[in-house]
Amino acid sequence: MDILVINCGSSSLKYQLIDMNGENVLAKGIVERIGIDGSRIKHEPHNSEKIVIEEPIKNHKEALKMVVDAITNSEYGVIESMDQISAVGHRVVHGGEDFSKSVIIDDKVMDALNRNIELAPLHNPPNIIGIEACKEIMPNVPMVAVFDTAFHQTLPEENYIYAIPYEYYEKYKIRRYGFHGTSHKYVAIRTAEILNKQLSDLNAITCHLGNGASITAIKSGISIDTSMGFTPLEGLAMGTRSGNIDPAIIPFLMKKENMSFDDVNDVLNKKSGVLGVSGISSDFRDLEDEAEKGNKRAKLALNLFANRVVKYISAYASELGRVDAIVFTAGVGENSPLIREMVCENLGILGVKIDKNVNDFKGKERMISTDDSKVKVLVVPTNEELMIARETVELVK
Ligand code: ADP
């Protein structure tokens, strides 16, 4: 069964075609700069060289046509015809309170997605456009929506209600939703497998540390707390996002700097985080290089980042009562021994001990805790596309 996984952004469309019989990626790629000068598709078949085709791509429908052409092309394609695609799995950022699981897309689901635009004005519209484009191009292929928020719909009320007047929850659904759910769920499932446990017996703290970063407390296999909230701005300091700040800073800045709300929003989302603190880069590789050379603000940004991770892990350990594993994933979590070490060396109170030599690697699945560590510490590379494909198969089979 071949499943096409689609992740549509405002000007990009990422895809993977996965043969679910052996969970093998047949091809993956990205269409970039949709509707902008310089649009192109980068297509990586599993059995031949990566190709790049540059040509004007006006909209997502054209982008999707190029994807279908690429995967069925006689030279660099991987399947003979579109009919071989059994189903399409779409990543959707915000499911609001409507979706606690993945669903087969029908008209009712489309209505709910449209209702939730208000909650994710930047992310949901391109997701919806991607679904519409697919419907036009492959009208008879079943489609599934997999939500970033769904895994966190199990949060208890006290963890999702903000301490603001309750009427705003009732009127506008202002509450904590959490994101990266597909990734947290994937690494939790994988961690249970590695530890030879049932998922329903697993208590873990999963740390998705990428450009965007979030931490989740998983109790008996379900999410009970997570660091992102109403939007993906809450929680940890990130590449360019501030994470938690005193909300009073917002009106203060608006006054002092004569900024509009949009200006401040832009600062908090795009110019803050480790980029804002260091003044150098949002990329941890650059920060690690500069810190090594003695740059104080690069070092400060790394310390601040790691410290927030430590605080969340410690708080979540208390919420969980028992922690079987702390798991690192995503760009930084998988690839930065330094950040993992900076975090773990401050978790002594939980009895966490890692082996520095074993920790000195990137991008693989590995246990980095010592035998006498009270909590297992693992690195598990995330695979959101595979998780989306699995959920799609589950629903359409
Ligand atoms: P996203 O999907 O949120 O864009 P990723 O999970 O791909 O982000 O993470 C990207 C980030 O991972 C980069 O910005 C970079 O900071 C970090 N990263 C990648 N490789 C390394 C590395 N070798 N060392 C440190 N950080 C790394």
Tab-separated table of N, CA, C and O in Angstrom, residues 294-349:
chain	number	residue	atom	x	y	z
A	294	GLY	N	34.271	31.838	22.284
A	294	GLY	CA	34.243	32.775	23.407
A	294	GLY	C	33.166	33.833	23.345
A	294	GLY	O	33.134	34.750	24.170
A	295	ASN	N	32.267	33.756	22.356
A	295	ASN	CA	31.198	34.760	22.273
A	295	ASN	C	30.220	34.590	23.446
A	295	ASN	O	29.560	33.561	23.588
A	296	LYS	N	30.127	35.635	24.268
A	296	LYS	CA	29.363	35.531	25.513
A	296	LYS	C	27.867	35.403	25.280
A	296	LYS	O	27.177	34.683	25.990
A	297	ARG	N	27.364	36.154	24.282
A	297	ARG	CA	25.909	36.098	24.085
A	297	ARG	C	25.476	34.797	23.426
A	297	ARG	O	24.363	34.324	23.651
A	298	ALA	N	26.355	34.212	22.631
A	298	ALA	CA	26.031	32.881	22.071
A	298	ALA	C	25.941	31.883	23.218
A	298	ALA	O	25.025	31.067	23.299
A	299	LYS	N	26.875	31.982	24.142
A	299	LYS	CA	26.892	31.082	25.307
A	299	LYS	C	25.638	31.301	26.167
A	299	LYS	O	25.017	30.354	26.627
A	300	LEU	N	25.305	32.599	26.344
A	300	LEU	CA	24.107	32.934	27.131
A	300	LEU	C	22.852	32.318	26.498
A	300	LEU	O	22.005	31.736	27.195
A	301	ALA	N	22.755	32.430	25.175
A	301	ALA	CA	21.580	31.885	24.485
A	301	ALA	C	21.488	30.373	24.703
A	301	ALA	O	20.407	29.836	24.970
A	302	LEU	N	22.610	29.685	24.617
A	302	LEU	CA	22.613	28.228	24.815
A	302	LEU	C	22.251	27.881	26.257
A	302	LEU	O	21.449	26.967	26.502
A	303	ASN	N	22.822	28.630	27.208
A	303	ASN	CA	22.524	28.378	28.626
A	303	ASN	C	21.045	28.588	28.921
A	303	ASN	O	20.410	27.788	29.618
A	304	LEU	N	20.514	29.684	28.374
A	304	LEU	CA	19.111	30.023	28.612
A	304	LEU	C	18.208	28.930	28.021
A	304	LEU	O	17.260	28.464	28.657
A	305	PHE	N	18.542	28.501	26.809
A	305	PHE	CA	17.752	27.458	26.150
A	305	PHE	C	17.746	26.179	26.994
A	305	PHE	O	16.697	25.635	27.327
A	306	ALA	N	18.946	25.736	27.362
A	306	ALA	CA	19.069	24.466	28.103
A	306	ALA	C	18.373	24.567	29.456
A	306	ALA	O	17.721	23.624	29.918
A	307	ASN	N	18.492	25.731	30.092
A	307	ASN	CA	17.901	25.924	31.401
A	307	ASN	C	16.373	25.793	31.382
A	307	ASN	O	15.761	25.216	32.266
A	308	ARG	N	15.766	26.322	30.319
A	308	ARG	CA	14.304	26.190	30.209
A	308	ARG	C	13.916	24.721	30.024
A	308	ARG	O	12.901	24.275	30.537
A	309	VAL	N	14.720	24.001	29.244
A	309	VAL	CA	14.428	22.579	29.039
A	309	VAL	C	14.482	21.866	30.388
A	309	VAL	O	13.598	21.076	30.735
A	310	VAL	N	15.518	22.183	31.182
A	310	VAL	CA	15.672	21.564	32.506
A	310	VAL	C	14.447	21.864	33.380
A	310	VAL	O	13.914	20.979	34.050
A	311	LYS	N	13.996	23.114	33.343
A	311	LYS	CA	12.851	23.484	34.191
A	311	LYS	C	11.607	22.695	33.812
A	311	LYS	O	10.872	22.219	34.677
A	312	TYR	N	11.335	22.582	32.511
A	312	TYR	CA	10.160	21.810	32.092
A	312	TYR	C	10.297	20.343	32.477
A	312	TYR	O	9.349	19.728	32.964
A	313	ILE	N	11.469	19.767	32.231
A	313	ILE	CA	11.632	18.341	32.558
A	313	ILE	C	11.397	18.125	34.053
A	313	ILE	O	10.694	17.194	34.459
A	314	SER	N	11.968	19.020	34.871
A	314	SER	CA	11.825	18.851	36.322
A	314	SER	C	10.363	18.971	36.744
A	314	SER	O	9.868	18.165	37.540
A	315	ALA	N	9.674	19.964	36.189
A	315	ALA	CA	8.265	20.146	36.547
A	315	ALA	C	7.453	18.930	36.094
A	315	ALA	O	6.594	18.422	36.827
A	316	TYR	N	7.714	18.463	34.896
A	316	TYR	CA	6.941	17.334	34.368
A	316	TYR	C	7.246	16.042	35.123
A	316	TYR	O	6.371	15.184	35.269
A	317	ALA	N	8.482	15.915	35.606
A	317	ALA	CA	8.816	14.733	36.412
A	317	ALA	C	7.931	14.707	37.653
A	317	ALA	O	7.411	13.656	38.047
A	318	SER	N	7.731	15.881	38.257
A	318	SER	CA	6.868	15.942	39.442
A	318	SER	C	5.431	15.605	39.074
A	318	SER	O	4.746	14.901	39.812
A	319	GLU	N	4.976	16.121	37.950
A	319	GLU	CA	3.592	15.816	37.535
A	319	GLU	C	3.407	14.328	37.274
A	319	GLU	O	2.350	13.771	37.544
A	320	LEU	N	4.450	13.702	36.708
A	320	LEU	CA	4.327	12.290	36.337
A	320	LEU	C	4.489	11.345	37.527
A	320	LEU	O	3.949	10.250	37.535
A	321	GLY	N	5.284	11.773	38.508
A	321	GLY	CA	5.528	10.890	39.657
A	321	GLY	C	6.607	9.858	39.372
A	321	GLY	O	7.581	9.752	40.090
A	322	ARG	N	6.459	9.138	38.282
A	322	ARG	CA	7.486	8.164	37.892
A	322	ARG	C	7.882	8.465	36.440
A	322	ARG	O	7.011	8.679	35.600
A	323	VAL	N	9.184	8.529	36.186
A	323	VAL	CA	9.629	8.783	34.812
A	323	VAL	C	10.474	7.602	34.343
A	323	VAL	O	11.519	7.304	34.919
A	324	ASP	N	10.012	6.915	33.303
A	324	ASP	CA	10.798	5.815	32.751
A	324	ASP	C	11.889	6.341	31.824
A	324	ASP	O	12.989	5.805	31.796
A	325	ALA	N	11.544	7.382	31.054
A	325	ALA	CA	12.518	7.832	30.057
A	325	ALA	C	12.371	9.309	29.741
A	325	ALA	O	11.263	9.855	29.769
A	326	ILE	N	13.523	9.920	29.466
A	326	ILE	CA	13.553	11.266	28.896
A	326	ILE	C	14.071	11.070	27.473
A	326	ILE	O	15.067	10.373	27.265
A	327	VAL	N	13.355	11.642	26.513
A	327	VAL	CA	13.691	11.356	25.114
A	327	VAL	C	13.984	12.649	24.359
A	327	VAL	O	13.200	13.596	24.427
A	328	PHE	N	15.108	12.670	23.654
A	328	PHE	CA	15.458	13.833	22.834
A	328	PHE	C	15.164	13.531	21.372
A	328	PHE	O	15.530	12.465	20.861
A	329	THR	N	14.526	14.506	20.689
A	329	THR	CA	14.294	14.334	19.254
A	329	THR	C	14.319	15.683	18.537
A	329	THR	O	14.486	16.721	19.175
A	330	ALA	N	14.179	15.639	17.205
A	330	ALA	CA	14.202	16.804	16.284
A	330	ALA	C	15.627	17.363	16.129
A	330	ALA	O	16.546	16.900	16.817
A	331	GLY	N	15.763	18.349	15.227
A	331	GLY	CA	17.076	18.844	14.787
A	331	GLY	C	18.120	18.989	15.885
A	331	GLY	O	19.221	18.434	15.792
A	332	VAL	N	17.784	19.707	16.948
A	332	VAL	CA	18.746	19.928	18.029
A	332	VAL	C	18.850	18.693	18.924
A	332	VAL	O	19.947	18.230	19.260
A	333	GLY	N	17.712	18.139	19.281
A	333	GLY	CA	17.684	16.975	20.176
A	333	GLY	C	18.435	15.783	19.603
A	333	GLY	O	19.122	15.052	20.324
A	334	GLU	N	18.332	15.615	18.276
A	334	GLU	CA	18.996	14.465	17.650
A	334	GLU	C	20.471	14.727	17.379
A	334	GLU	O	21.276	13.788	17.381
A	335	ASN	N	20.805	16.006	17.140
A	335	ASN	CA	22.140	16.298	16.591
A	335	ASN	C	23.089	17.076	17.486
A	335	ASN	O	24.226	17.312	17.100
A	336	SER	N	22.628	17.511	18.661
A	336	SER	CA	23.523	18.316	19.487
A	336	SER	C	23.891	17.611	20.806
A	336	SER	O	23.161	17.707	21.800
A	337	PRO	N	25.046	16.931	20.819
A	337	PRO	CA	25.501	16.320	22.074
A	337	PRO	C	25.655	17.372	23.166
A	337	PRO	O	25.366	17.109	24.337
A	338	LEU	N	26.063	18.590	22.764
A	338	LEU	CA	26.302	19.649	23.752
A	338	LEU	C	25.022	20.007	24.497
A	338	LEU	O	24.999	20.050	25.737
A	339	ILE	N	23.935	20.275	23.758
A	339	ILE	CA	22.665	20.636	24.415
A	339	ILE	C	22.180	19.472	25.287
A	339	ILE	O	21.751	19.668	26.427
A	340	ARG	N	22.278	18.250	24.780
A	340	ARG	CA	21.830	17.094	25.590
A	340	ARG	C	22.621	17.026	26.893
A	340	ARG	O	22.068	16.798	27.972
A	341	GLU	N	23.931	17.270	26.782
A	341	GLU	CA	24.768	17.212	27.988
A	341	GLU	C	24.437	18.355	28.948
A	341	GLU	O	24.305	18.153	30.155
A	342	MET	N	24.260	19.571	28.388
A	342	MET	CA	23.948	20.731	29.237
A	342	MET	C	22.638	20.503	29.993
A	342	MET	O	22.486	20.934	31.135
A	343	VAL	N	21.683	19.840	29.336
A	343	VAL	CA	20.402	19.565	29.991
A	343	VAL	C	20.592	18.482	31.058
A	343	VAL	O	20.243	18.670	32.226
A	344	CYS	N	21.190	17.373	30.645
A	344	CYS	CA	21.234	16.207	31.547
A	344	CYS	C	22.107	16.459	32.779
A	344	CYS	O	21.825	15.919	33.842
A	345	GLU	N	23.135	17.287	32.626
A	345	GLU	CA	23.998	17.493	33.796
A	345	GLU	C	23.298	18.287	34.897
A	345	GLU	O	23.759	18.320	36.034
A	346	ASN	N	22.158	18.898	34.555
A	346	ASN	CA	21.389	19.605	35.580
A	346	ASN	C	20.152	18.850	36.035
A	346	ASN	O	19.244	19.425	36.626
A	347	LEU	N	20.110	17.558	35.717
A	347	LEU	CA	18.965	16.744	36.143
A	347	LEU	C	19.376	15.716	37.191
A	347	LEU	O	18.705	14.696	37.363
A	348	GLY	N	20.477	16.024	37.904
A	348	GLY	CA	20.970	15.102	38.936
A	348	GLY	C	19.922	14.788	39.980
A	348	GLY	O	19.846	13.668	40.496
A	349	ILE	N	19.074	15.765	40.267
A	349	ILE	CA	18.054	15.566	41.295
A	349	ILE	C	17.091	14.429	40.922
A	349	ILE	O	16.481	13.795	41.789
